[in-house]
Amino acid sequence: MTGDRPLLGILFMLGFCVLIPFGDALAKILGDSVPLIVLVLVRFGAQALLLMPLVWLMGGTLRMGGRTFRLTAFRSVLQIMGISFMFLSLRYLPLADAVAIAFVMPFIMLLLGHVVLGEEVGLRRISACGVGFIGTLMVIQPSFAEVGWVATLPLSVAVIFAVFMLITRQIAKEADPLALQAVGGLVGVPILLVLLLLPIDLPDLTPGWPSGGDAWLLVAMGVLGTVAHLLMTWSLRFAPSATLAPMQYLEIPVATLLGLLFFDELPDGLAAAGIALTVGAGLYIIWRERVTSRAGAA
């Protein structure tokens, strides 16, 4: 373990908030020409190939106990589902809208923590969750009117990754975060290869590799996603999560800027108001967590 170095942790989290929307933007660009299964396979393949050597170079190990490995495997399945739904939603939704809708995850995680783990959730947090969800519905509404049920896919992403984070919380003390991500990639690749080789007549499950510039974009997408999550892991080694959590909302303005630059997309008035409401409710919950933790420490 290392001592806290908040500035370094903040810099790593800034890198994460910039790189993740870039990876999503590349997935959106490739979505019309590359099968979904190939996009996700490259994402997990890059995660395994880049992180395994790093674990060994840092003197770590990929060995896990039976319970930890089973939870890690389930975590990988959830990650496959979450990334797949997110990439699929990007075909139909503006980049900023999809990212903003998925940010209902902190509210869902708070409620699941109360129901599943018995964590205390006060009236103020419940109210903030309701406000954040209303903001999310404001973002969904214009997209739903245009593309239909596909606009709810980021909501599924939020639910899946809320469960993903709860499982991660359960095994965080039993496995090194870097090894956890490396093993997640190792588990995900064979699952995706089996799906790729099954005789299923669906375009998104059909093998196919792009040529020319698209191939390089595909590799860049996998590397960006892996490096981004590595930066997030390192940020948590140098700064407490309470310091870093508010910064994750920087993903939304970065996604808005990339959507404008790459796809000429800009949230309309209702969606923009919903994004502001969601961000405000999320920041309020983070502030309440800080107040509560300080009171507990006192």
PDB file of C-alpha atoms in Angstrom:
ATOM      1  CA  MET A   1       0.000   0.000   0.000  1.00  0.00           C
ATOM      2  CA  THR A   2       1.120   3.571  -0.620  1.00  0.00           C
ATOM      3  CA  GLY A   3       0.451   6.769   1.299  1.00  0.00           C
ATOM      4  CA  ASP A   4      -2.145   9.221   0.034  1.00  0.00           C
ATOM      5  CA  ARG A   5      -0.950  11.571  -2.710  1.00  0.00           C
ATOM      6  CA  PRO A   6      -4.203  13.319  -3.671  1.00  0.00           C
ATOM      7  CA  LEU A   7      -2.822  15.391  -6.545  1.00  0.00           C
ATOM      8  CA  LEU A   8      -1.411  12.309  -8.280  1.00  0.00           C
ATOM      9  CA  GLY A   9      -4.679  10.449  -7.711  1.00  0.00           C
ATOM     10  CA  ILE A  10      -6.642  13.356  -9.187  1.00  0.00           C
ATOM     11  CA  LEU A  11      -4.392  13.435 -12.266  1.00  0.00           C
ATOM     12  CA  PHE A  12      -4.920   9.700 -12.838  1.00  0.00           C
ATOM     13  CA  MET A  13      -8.699  10.155 -12.471  1.00  0.00           C
ATOM     14  CA  LEU A  14      -8.614  13.042 -14.956  1.00  0.00           C
ATOM     15  CA  GLY A  15      -6.900  10.726 -17.438  1.00  0.00           C
ATOM     16  CA  PHE A  16      -9.648   8.144 -16.878  1.00  0.00           C
ATOM     17  CA  CYS A  17     -12.429  10.712 -17.426  1.00  0.00           C
ATOM     18  CA  VAL A  18     -10.879  11.789 -20.734  1.00  0.00           C
ATOM     19  CA  LEU A  19      -9.925   8.364 -22.131  1.00  0.00           C
ATOM     20  CA  ILE A  20     -13.188   6.517 -21.388  1.00  0.00           C
ATOM     21  CA  PRO A  21     -15.372   8.820 -23.573  1.00  0.00           C
ATOM     22  CA  PHE A  22     -12.728   8.586 -26.307  1.00  0.00           C
ATOM     23  CA  GLY A  23     -13.027   4.782 -26.203  1.00  0.00           C
ATOM     24  CA  ASP A  24     -16.822   5.058 -26.355  1.00  0.00           C
ATOM     25  CA  ALA A  25     -16.540   7.470 -29.297  1.00  0.00           C
ATOM     26  CA  LEU A  26     -14.378   4.947 -31.184  1.00  0.00           C
ATOM     27  CA  ALA A  27     -16.920   2.212 -30.426  1.00  0.00           C
ATOM     28  CA  LYS A  28     -19.651   4.473 -31.825  1.00  0.00           C
ATOM     29  CA  ILE A  29     -17.615   5.101 -34.993  1.00  0.00           C
ATOM     30  CA  LEU A  30     -16.990   1.360 -35.462  1.00  0.00           C
ATOM     31  CA  GLY A  31     -20.496   0.270 -34.480  1.00  0.00           C
ATOM     32  CA  ASP A  32     -21.902   0.301 -38.016  1.00  0.00           C
ATOM     33  CA  SER A  33     -19.037  -1.648 -39.608  1.00  0.00           C
ATOM     34  CA  VAL A  34     -17.767  -4.046 -36.920  1.00  0.00           C
ATOM     35  CA  PRO A  35     -19.900  -6.782 -35.264  1.00  0.00           C
ATOM     36  CA  LEU A  36     -20.654  -6.129 -31.613  1.00  0.00           C
ATOM     37  CA  ILE A  37     -19.044  -9.406 -30.511  1.00  0.00           C
ATOM     38  CA  VAL A  38     -15.755  -8.382 -32.146  1.00  0.00           C
ATOM     39  CA  LEU A  39     -15.785  -4.983 -30.435  1.00  0.00           C
ATOM     40  CA  VAL A  40     -16.239  -6.560 -27.010  1.00  0.00           C
ATOM     41  CA  LEU A  41     -13.741  -9.372 -27.708  1.00  0.00           C
ATOM     42  CA  VAL A  42     -11.021  -6.878 -28.639  1.00  0.00           C
ATOM     43  CA  ARG A  43     -11.838  -4.865 -25.511  1.00  0.00           C
ATOM     44  CA  PHE A  44     -11.361  -7.909 -23.240  1.00  0.00           C
ATOM     45  CA  GLY A  45      -8.419  -9.247 -25.215  1.00  0.00           C
ATOM     46  CA  ALA A  46      -6.566  -5.958 -24.780  1.00  0.00           C
ATOM     47  CA  GLN A  47      -7.375  -6.007 -21.076  1.00  0.00           C
ATOM     48  CA  ALA A  48      -5.857  -9.470 -20.648  1.00  0.00           C
ATOM     49  CA  LEU A  49      -2.808  -8.918 -22.867  1.00  0.00           C
ATOM     50  CA  LEU A  50      -1.852  -5.566 -21.364  1.00  0.00           C
ATOM     51  CA  LEU A  51      -2.514  -6.285 -17.704  1.00  0.00           C
ATOM     52  CA  MET A  52      -1.134  -9.823 -17.273  1.00  0.00           C
ATOM     53  CA  PRO A  53       2.521  -8.800 -17.879  1.00  0.00           C
ATOM     54  CA  LEU A  54       2.001  -5.741 -15.679  1.00  0.00           C
ATOM     55  CA  VAL A  55       0.810  -7.902 -12.776  1.00  0.00           C
ATOM     56  CA  TRP A  56       3.886 -10.133 -13.059  1.00  0.00           C
ATOM     57  CA  LEU A  57       6.286  -7.166 -13.446  1.00  0.00           C
ATOM     58  CA  MET A  58       4.901  -5.684 -10.223  1.00  0.00           C
ATOM     59  CA  GLY A  59       5.427  -8.971  -8.401  1.00  0.00           C
ATOM     60  CA  GLY A  60       1.749  -9.837  -8.175  1.00  0.00           C
ATOM     61  CA  THR A  61      -0.072 -13.078  -8.801  1.00  0.00           C
ATOM     62  CA  LEU A  62      -3.189 -14.134 -10.671  1.00  0.00           C
ATOM     63  CA  ARG A  63      -4.024 -16.903  -8.189  1.00  0.00           C
ATOM     64  CA  MET A  64      -7.326 -16.587  -6.357  1.00  0.00           C
ATOM     65  CA  GLY A  65      -9.323 -18.581  -3.864  1.00  0.00           C
ATOM     66  CA  GLY A  66     -12.349 -20.520  -5.059  1.00  0.00           C
ATOM     67  CA  ARG A  67     -14.959 -18.034  -3.813  1.00  0.00           C
ATOM     68  CA  THR A  68     -13.029 -15.035  -5.122  1.00  0.00           C
ATOM     69  CA  PHE A  69     -12.573 -16.630  -8.534  1.00  0.00           C
ATOM     70  CA  ARG A  70     -16.273 -17.517  -8.820  1.00  0.00           C
ATOM     71  CA  LEU A  71     -17.268 -13.952  -7.977  1.00  0.00           C
ATOM     72  CA  THR A  72     -14.632 -12.644 -10.397  1.00  0.00           C
ATOM     73  CA  ALA A  73     -16.014 -14.858 -13.183  1.00  0.00           C
ATOM     74  CA  PHE A  74     -19.552 -13.614 -12.488  1.00  0.00           C
ATOM     75  CA  ARG A  75     -18.152 -10.072 -12.447  1.00  0.00           C
ATOM     76  CA  SER A  76     -16.667 -10.688 -15.916  1.00  0.00           C
ATOM     77  CA  VAL A  77     -20.032 -11.870 -17.261  1.00  0.00           C
ATOM     78  CA  LEU A  78     -21.640  -8.708 -15.919  1.00  0.00           C
ATOM     79  CA  GLN A  79     -18.899  -6.608 -17.499  1.00  0.00           C
ATOM     80  CA  ILE A  80     -19.427  -8.303 -20.865  1.00  0.00           C
ATOM     81  CA  MET A  81     -23.148  -7.552 -20.678  1.00  0.00           C
ATOM     82  CA  GLY A  82     -22.621  -3.963 -19.558  1.00  0.00           C
ATOM     83  CA  ILE A  83     -20.044  -3.105 -22.220  1.00  0.00           C
ATOM     84  CA  SER A  84     -22.131  -4.839 -24.913  1.00  0.00           C
ATOM     85  CA  PHE A  85     -25.276  -2.887 -24.017  1.00  0.00           C
ATOM     86  CA  MET A  86     -23.308   0.367 -23.883  1.00  0.00           C
ATOM     87  CA  PHE A  87     -21.699  -0.190 -27.287  1.00  0.00           C
ATOM     88  CA  LEU A  88     -25.080  -1.158 -28.727  1.00  0.00           C
ATOM     89  CA  SER A  89     -26.765   1.951 -27.330  1.00  0.00           C
ATOM     90  CA  LEU A  90     -24.088   4.150 -28.920  1.00  0.00           C
ATOM     91  CA  ARG A  91     -25.310   3.109 -32.368  1.00  0.00           C
ATOM     92  CA  TYR A  92     -28.602   4.874 -31.760  1.00  0.00           C
ATOM     93  CA  LEU A  93     -28.041   7.520 -29.079  1.00  0.00           C
ATOM     94  CA  PRO A  94     -25.902  10.647 -28.921  1.00  0.00           C
ATOM     95  CA  LEU A  95     -22.692   9.978 -27.013  1.00  0.00           C
ATOM     96  CA  ALA A  96     -23.428  12.471 -24.217  1.00  0.00           C
ATOM     97  CA  ASP A  97     -26.992  11.167 -23.732  1.00  0.00           C
ATOM     98  CA  ALA A  98     -25.857   7.545 -23.413  1.00  0.00           C
ATOM     99  CA  VAL A  99     -23.138   8.442 -20.898  1.00  0.00           C
ATOM    100  CA  ALA A 100     -25.486  10.672 -18.887  1.00  0.00           C
ATOM    101  CA  ILE A 101     -28.236   8.018 -18.671  1.00  0.00           C
ATOM    102  CA  ALA A 102     -25.691   5.429 -17.497  1.00  0.00           C
ATOM    103  CA  PHE A 103     -24.747   7.794 -14.645  1.00  0.00           C
ATOM    104  CA  VAL A 104     -27.920   6.768 -12.816  1.00  0.00           C
ATOM    105  CA  MET A 105     -25.666   3.909 -11.608  1.00  0.00           C
ATOM    106  CA  PRO A 106     -24.601   5.618  -8.312  1.00  0.00           C
ATOM    107  CA  PHE A 107     -28.253   5.937  -7.300  1.00  0.00           C
ATOM    108  CA  ILE A 108     -29.017   2.299  -8.136  1.00  0.00           C
ATOM    109  CA  MET A 109     -25.872   1.180  -6.299  1.00  0.00           C
ATOM    110  CA  LEU A 110     -26.920   3.154  -3.231  1.00  0.00           C
ATOM    111  CA  LEU A 111     -30.343   1.485  -3.204  1.00  0.00           C
ATOM    112  CA  LEU A 112     -28.911  -1.989  -3.862  1.00  0.00           C
ATOM    113  CA  GLY A 113     -26.395  -1.458  -1.067  1.00  0.00           C
ATOM    114  CA  HIS A 114     -29.316  -0.794   1.257  1.00  0.00           C
ATOM    115  CA  VAL A 115     -31.397  -3.780   0.089  1.00  0.00           C
ATOM    116  CA  VAL A 116     -28.608  -6.355  -0.421  1.00  0.00           C
ATOM    117  CA  LEU A 117     -25.908  -5.312   2.056  1.00  0.00           C
ATOM    118  CA  GLY A 118     -28.102  -3.653   4.670  1.00  0.00           C
ATOM    119  CA  GLU A 119     -26.262  -0.330   4.361  1.00  0.00           C
ATOM    120  CA  GLU A 120     -28.012   2.667   5.907  1.00  0.00           C
ATOM    121  CA  VAL A 121     -29.724   5.021   3.451  1.00  0.00           C
ATOM    122  CA  GLY A 122     -31.361   8.121   4.884  1.00  0.00           C
ATOM    123  CA  LEU A 123     -34.286  10.159   3.600  1.00  0.00           C
ATOM    124  CA  ARG A 124     -32.007  12.770   2.015  1.00  0.00           C
ATOM    125  CA  ARG A 125     -30.155  10.155  -0.028  1.00  0.00           C
ATOM    126  CA  ILE A 126     -33.415   8.528  -1.102  1.00  0.00           C
ATOM    127  CA  SER A 127     -34.701  11.959  -2.186  1.00  0.00           C
ATOM    128  CA  ALA A 128     -31.495  12.639  -4.125  1.00  0.00           C
ATOM    129  CA  CYS A 129     -31.883   9.260  -5.854  1.00  0.00           C
ATOM    130  CA  GLY A 130     -35.404  10.232  -6.899  1.00  0.00           C
ATOM    131  CA  VAL A 131     -34.222  13.585  -8.249  1.00  0.00           C
ATOM    132  CA  GLY A 132     -31.359  11.935 -10.142  1.00  0.00           C
ATOM    133  CA  PHE A 133     -33.735   9.413 -11.676  1.00  0.00           C
ATOM    134  CA  ILE A 134     -36.086  12.197 -12.779  1.00  0.00           C
ATOM    135  CA  GLY A 135     -33.102  13.869 -14.450  1.00  0.00           C
ATOM    136  CA  THR A 136     -32.276  10.611 -16.203  1.00  0.00           C
ATOM    137  CA  LEU A 137     -35.849  10.315 -17.492  1.00  0.00           C
ATOM    138  CA  MET A 138     -35.561  13.862 -18.846  1.00  0.00           C
ATOM    139  CA  VAL A 139     -32.511  12.749 -20.843  1.00  0.00           C
ATOM    140  CA  ILE A 140     -34.264   9.578 -22.043  1.00  0.00           C
ATOM    141  CA  GLN A 141     -37.482  11.286 -23.159  1.00  0.00           C
ATOM    142  CA  PRO A 142     -36.346  12.939 -26.428  1.00  0.00           C
ATOM    143  CA  SER A 143     -34.196   9.925 -27.304  1.00  0.00           C
ATOM    144  CA  PHE A 144     -37.084   7.515 -26.612  1.00  0.00           C
ATOM    145  CA  ALA A 145     -39.380   9.524 -28.845  1.00  0.00           C
ATOM    146  CA  GLU A 146     -36.825   9.215 -31.641  1.00  0.00           C
ATOM    147  CA  VAL A 147     -35.393   5.678 -31.340  1.00  0.00           C
ATOM    148  CA  GLY A 148     -37.795   3.828 -29.000  1.00  0.00           C
ATOM    149  CA  TRP A 149     -36.833   1.234 -26.379  1.00  0.00           C
ATOM    150  CA  VAL A 150     -33.139   1.344 -27.368  1.00  0.00           C
ATOM    151  CA  ALA A 151     -32.953   4.581 -25.366  1.00  0.00           C
ATOM    152  CA  THR A 152     -33.349   2.501 -22.192  1.00  0.00           C
ATOM    153  CA  LEU A 153     -30.231   0.408 -22.867  1.00  0.00           C
ATOM    154  CA  PRO A 154     -27.960   2.706 -20.813  1.00  0.00           C
ATOM    155  CA  LEU A 155     -30.358   2.146 -17.901  1.00  0.00           C
ATOM    156  CA  SER A 156     -29.605  -1.573 -18.195  1.00  0.00           C
ATOM    157  CA  VAL A 157     -25.913  -0.677 -18.239  1.00  0.00           C
ATOM    158  CA  ALA A 158     -26.389   1.273 -14.999  1.00  0.00           C
ATOM    159  CA  VAL A 159     -28.138  -1.642 -13.255  1.00  0.00           C
ATOM    160  CA  ILE A 160     -25.538  -4.159 -14.446  1.00  0.00           C
ATOM    161  CA  PHE A 161     -22.577  -2.049 -13.374  1.00  0.00           C
ATOM    162  CA  ALA A 162     -24.209  -1.268 -10.015  1.00  0.00           C
ATOM    163  CA  VAL A 163     -24.263  -5.022  -9.313  1.00  0.00           C
ATOM    164  CA  PHE A 164     -20.731  -5.224 -10.773  1.00  0.00           C
ATOM    165  CA  MET A 165     -19.518  -2.604  -8.275  1.00  0.00           C
ATOM    166  CA  LEU A 166     -21.222  -4.315  -5.342  1.00  0.00           C
ATOM    167  CA  ILE A 167     -19.454  -7.584  -6.204  1.00  0.00           C
ATOM    168  CA  THR A 168     -16.184  -5.690  -6.581  1.00  0.00           C
ATOM    169  CA  ARG A 169     -16.725  -4.229  -3.119  1.00  0.00           C
ATOM    170  CA  GLN A 170     -17.170  -7.764  -1.751  1.00  0.00           C
ATOM    171  CA  ILE A 171     -13.867  -9.075  -3.130  1.00  0.00           C
ATOM    172  CA  ALA A 172     -11.746  -5.910  -3.120  1.00  0.00           C
ATOM    173  CA  LYS A 173      -9.949  -6.965   0.066  1.00  0.00           C
ATOM    174  CA  GLU A 174      -9.249 -10.460  -1.233  1.00  0.00           C
ATOM    175  CA  ALA A 175      -7.577  -9.625  -4.578  1.00  0.00           C
ATOM    176  CA  ASP A 176      -5.266  -6.954  -5.939  1.00  0.00           C
ATOM    177  CA  PRO A 177      -7.294  -4.591  -8.199  1.00  0.00           C
ATOM    178  CA  LEU A 178      -4.816  -4.982 -11.062  1.00  0.00           C
ATOM    179  CA  ALA A 179      -4.918  -8.782 -10.871  1.00  0.00           C
ATOM    180  CA  LEU A 180      -8.708  -8.607 -10.619  1.00  0.00           C
ATOM    181  CA  GLN A 181      -8.935  -6.788 -13.943  1.00  0.00           C
ATOM    182  CA  ALA A 182      -6.377  -9.069 -15.597  1.00  0.00           C
ATOM    183  CA  VAL A 183      -8.268 -12.197 -14.509  1.00  0.00           C
ATOM    184  CA  GLY A 184     -11.495 -10.534 -15.644  1.00  0.00           C
ATOM    185  CA  GLY A 185     -10.009 -10.225 -19.130  1.00  0.00           C
ATOM    186  CA  LEU A 186      -8.776 -13.821 -19.076  1.00  0.00           C
ATOM    187  CA  VAL A 187     -12.226 -15.080 -18.111  1.00  0.00           C
ATOM    188  CA  GLY A 188     -14.041 -12.876 -20.603  1.00  0.00           C
ATOM    189  CA  VAL A 189     -12.026 -13.832 -23.705  1.00  0.00           C
ATOM    190  CA  PRO A 190     -12.972 -17.568 -23.814  1.00  0.00           C
ATOM    191  CA  ILE A 191     -16.629 -16.745 -23.092  1.00  0.00           C
ATOM    192  CA  LEU A 192     -16.675 -14.342 -26.030  1.00  0.00           C
ATOM    193  CA  LEU A 193     -14.808 -16.786 -28.286  1.00  0.00           C
ATOM    194  CA  VAL A 194     -17.448 -19.451 -27.591  1.00  0.00           C
ATOM    195  CA  LEU A 195     -20.208 -16.968 -28.468  1.00  0.00           C
ATOM    196  CA  LEU A 196     -18.318 -15.979 -31.603  1.00  0.00           C
ATOM    197  CA  LEU A 197     -17.978 -19.601 -32.785  1.00  0.00           C
ATOM    198  CA  LEU A 198     -21.569 -20.642 -32.081  1.00  0.00           C
ATOM    199  CA  PRO A 199     -23.665 -21.127 -35.262  1.00  0.00           C
ATOM    200  CA  ILE A 200     -26.004 -18.225 -34.471  1.00  0.00           C
ATOM    201  CA  ASP A 201     -27.287 -16.321 -37.473  1.00  0.00           C
ATOM    202  CA  LEU A 202     -27.106 -12.822 -36.052  1.00  0.00           C
ATOM    203  CA  PRO A 203     -25.010 -10.040 -37.615  1.00  0.00           C
ATOM    204  CA  ASP A 204     -23.594  -8.961 -34.234  1.00  0.00           C
ATOM    205  CA  LEU A 205     -22.432 -12.513 -33.441  1.00  0.00           C
ATOM    206  CA  THR A 206     -20.823 -13.105 -36.837  1.00  0.00           C
ATOM    207  CA  PRO A 207     -17.006 -13.207 -37.042  1.00  0.00           C
ATOM    208  CA  GLY A 208     -15.505 -10.353 -38.980  1.00  0.00           C
ATOM    209  CA  TRP A 209     -12.419  -8.187 -38.857  1.00  0.00           C
ATOM    210  CA  PRO A 210     -12.285  -4.697 -40.362  1.00  0.00           C
ATOM    211  CA  SER A 211      -9.568  -3.695 -42.763  1.00  0.00           C
ATOM    212  CA  GLY A 212      -7.463  -0.580 -43.104  1.00  0.00           C
ATOM    213  CA  GLY A 213      -8.056   2.294 -40.721  1.00  0.00           C
ATOM    214  CA  ASP A 214     -10.950   0.583 -38.931  1.00  0.00           C
ATOM    215  CA  ALA A 215      -8.631  -2.158 -37.704  1.00  0.00           C
ATOM    216  CA  TRP A 216      -6.355   0.406 -36.078  1.00  0.00           C
ATOM    217  CA  LEU A 217      -9.346   2.168 -34.537  1.00  0.00           C
ATOM    218  CA  LEU A 218     -10.489  -1.165 -33.109  1.00  0.00           C
ATOM    219  CA  VAL A 219      -7.104  -1.796 -31.495  1.00  0.00           C
ATOM    220  CA  ALA A 220      -7.022   1.783 -30.182  1.00  0.00           C
ATOM    221  CA  MET A 221     -10.466   1.291 -28.628  1.00  0.00           C
ATOM    222  CA  GLY A 222      -9.297  -1.801 -26.742  1.00  0.00           C
ATOM    223  CA  VAL A 223      -6.120  -0.122 -25.530  1.00  0.00           C
ATOM    224  CA  LEU A 224      -7.922   3.065 -24.476  1.00  0.00           C
ATOM    225  CA  GLY A 225     -10.513   1.156 -22.436  1.00  0.00           C
ATOM    226  CA  THR A 226      -7.836  -0.896 -20.695  1.00  0.00           C
ATOM    227  CA  VAL A 227      -5.527   2.048 -19.959  1.00  0.00           C
ATOM    228  CA  ALA A 228      -8.455   4.123 -18.702  1.00  0.00           C
ATOM    229  CA  HIS A 229      -9.478   1.506 -16.140  1.00  0.00           C
ATOM    230  CA  LEU A 230      -5.843   1.069 -15.164  1.00  0.00           C
ATOM    231  CA  LEU A 231      -5.628   4.824 -14.472  1.00  0.00           C
ATOM    232  CA  MET A 232      -8.772   4.592 -12.358  1.00  0.00           C
ATOM    233  CA  THR A 233      -7.256   1.708 -10.365  1.00  0.00           C
ATOM    234  CA  TRP A 234      -4.079   3.688  -9.765  1.00  0.00           C
ATOM    235  CA  SER A 235      -6.034   6.811  -8.815  1.00  0.00           C
ATOM    236  CA  LEU A 236      -7.675   4.874  -5.965  1.00  0.00           C
ATOM    237  CA  ARG A 237      -4.240   3.842  -4.700  1.00  0.00           C
ATOM    238  CA  PHE A 238      -3.209   7.463  -4.191  1.00  0.00           C
ATOM    239  CA  ALA A 239      -6.420   9.263  -3.192  1.00  0.00           C
ATOM    240  CA  PRO A 240      -9.565   8.298  -1.255  1.00  0.00           C
ATOM    241  CA  SER A 241     -12.695   7.509  -3.239  1.00  0.00           C
ATOM    242  CA  ALA A 242     -14.536  10.431  -1.588  1.00  0.00           C
ATOM    243  CA  THR A 243     -12.040  12.796  -3.211  1.00  0.00           C
ATOM    244  CA  LEU A 244     -12.223  11.151  -6.621  1.00  0.00           C
ATOM    245  CA  ALA A 245     -15.941  10.344  -6.927  1.00  0.00           C
ATOM    246  CA  PRO A 246     -17.131  13.874  -7.896  1.00  0.00           C
ATOM    247  CA  MET A 247     -14.537  14.010 -10.684  1.00  0.00           C
ATOM    248  CA  GLN A 248     -16.115  11.070 -12.511  1.00  0.00           C
ATOM    249  CA  TYR A 249     -18.913  13.398 -13.637  1.00  0.00           C
ATOM    250  CA  LEU A 250     -16.314  15.067 -15.870  1.00  0.00           C
ATOM    251  CA  GLU A 251     -17.033  12.194 -18.254  1.00  0.00           C
ATOM    252  CA  ILE A 252     -20.303  13.893 -19.221  1.00  0.00           C
ATOM    253  CA  PRO A 253     -18.880  17.241 -20.470  1.00  0.00           C
ATOM    254  CA  VAL A 254     -16.013  15.372 -22.184  1.00  0.00           C
ATOM    255  CA  ALA A 255     -18.555  13.093 -23.899  1.00  0.00           C
ATOM    256  CA  THR A 256     -20.611  16.151 -24.879  1.00  0.00           C
ATOM    257  CA  LEU A 257     -17.553  17.794 -26.452  1.00  0.00           C
ATOM    258  CA  LEU A 258     -16.546  14.623 -28.325  1.00  0.00           C
ATOM    259  CA  GLY A 259     -20.128  14.157 -29.530  1.00  0.00           C
ATOM    260  CA  LEU A 260     -20.111  17.674 -30.910  1.00  0.00           C
ATOM    261  CA  LEU A 261     -16.682  17.335 -32.560  1.00  0.00           C
ATOM    262  CA  PHE A 262     -17.030  13.829 -34.021  1.00  0.00           C
ATOM    263  CA  PHE A 263     -20.772  13.381 -34.607  1.00  0.00           C
ATOM    264  CA  ASP A 264     -22.208  16.926 -34.623  1.00  0.00           C
ATOM    265  CA  GLU A 265     -24.385  15.966 -31.625  1.00  0.00           C
ATOM    266  CA  LEU A 266     -25.544  18.309 -28.892  1.00  0.00           C
ATOM    267  CA  PRO A 267     -28.138  17.550 -26.170  1.00  0.00           C
ATOM    268  CA  ASP A 268     -31.379  19.488 -26.618  1.00  0.00           C
ATOM    269  CA  GLY A 269     -32.789  21.732 -23.886  1.00  0.00           C
ATOM    270  CA  LEU A 270     -34.680  19.017 -21.998  1.00  0.00           C
ATOM    271  CA  ALA A 271     -31.769  16.575 -22.136  1.00  0.00           C
ATOM    272  CA  ALA A 272     -29.304  19.270 -21.042  1.00  0.00           C
ATOM    273  CA  ALA A 273     -31.527  20.137 -18.062  1.00  0.00           C
ATOM    274  CA  GLY A 274     -31.793  16.449 -17.194  1.00  0.00           C
ATOM    275  CA  ILE A 275     -28.009  16.048 -17.332  1.00  0.00           C
ATOM    276  CA  ALA A 276     -27.594  19.032 -14.980  1.00  0.00           C
ATOM    277  CA  LEU A 277     -30.192  17.573 -12.586  1.00  0.00           C
ATOM    278  CA  THR A 278     -28.548  14.138 -12.599  1.00  0.00           C
ATOM    279  CA  VAL A 279     -25.081  15.575 -11.980  1.00  0.00           C
ATOM    280  CA  GLY A 280     -26.389  17.813  -9.188  1.00  0.00           C
ATOM    281  CA  ALA A 281     -28.142  14.915  -7.433  1.00  0.00           C
ATOM    282  CA  GLY A 282     -25.055  12.728  -7.772  1.00  0.00           C
ATOM    283  CA  LEU A 283     -22.778  15.402  -6.324  1.00  0.00           C
ATOM    284  CA  TYR A 284     -25.221  15.893  -3.446  1.00  0.00           C
ATOM    285  CA  ILE A 285     -25.096  12.176  -2.608  1.00  0.00           C
ATOM    286  CA  ILE A 286     -21.291  12.265  -2.668  1.00  0.00           C
ATOM    287  CA  TRP A 287     -21.339  15.300  -0.347  1.00  0.00           C
ATOM    288  CA  ARG A 288     -23.696  13.489   2.060  1.00  0.00           C
ATOM    289  CA  GLU A 289     -21.384  10.464   2.052  1.00  0.00           C
ATOM    290  CA  ARG A 290     -18.506  12.738   3.085  1.00  0.00           C
ATOM    291  CA  VAL A 291     -20.519  14.379   5.851  1.00  0.00           C
ATOM    292  CA  THR A 292     -21.684  11.000   7.169  1.00  0.00           C
ATOM    293  CA  SER A 293     -18.218   9.456   7.092  1.00  0.00           C
ATOM    294  CA  ARG A 294     -16.706  12.470   8.904  1.00  0.00           C
ATOM    295  CA  ALA A 295     -19.433  12.328  11.553  1.00  0.00           C
ATOM    296  CA  GLY A 296     -18.774   8.598  12.003  1.00  0.00           C
ATOM    297  CA  ALA A 297     -15.049   9.208  12.352  1.00  0.00           C
ATOM    298  CA  ALA A 298     -15.671  11.926  14.938  1.00  0.00           C
TER     299      ALA A 298
END
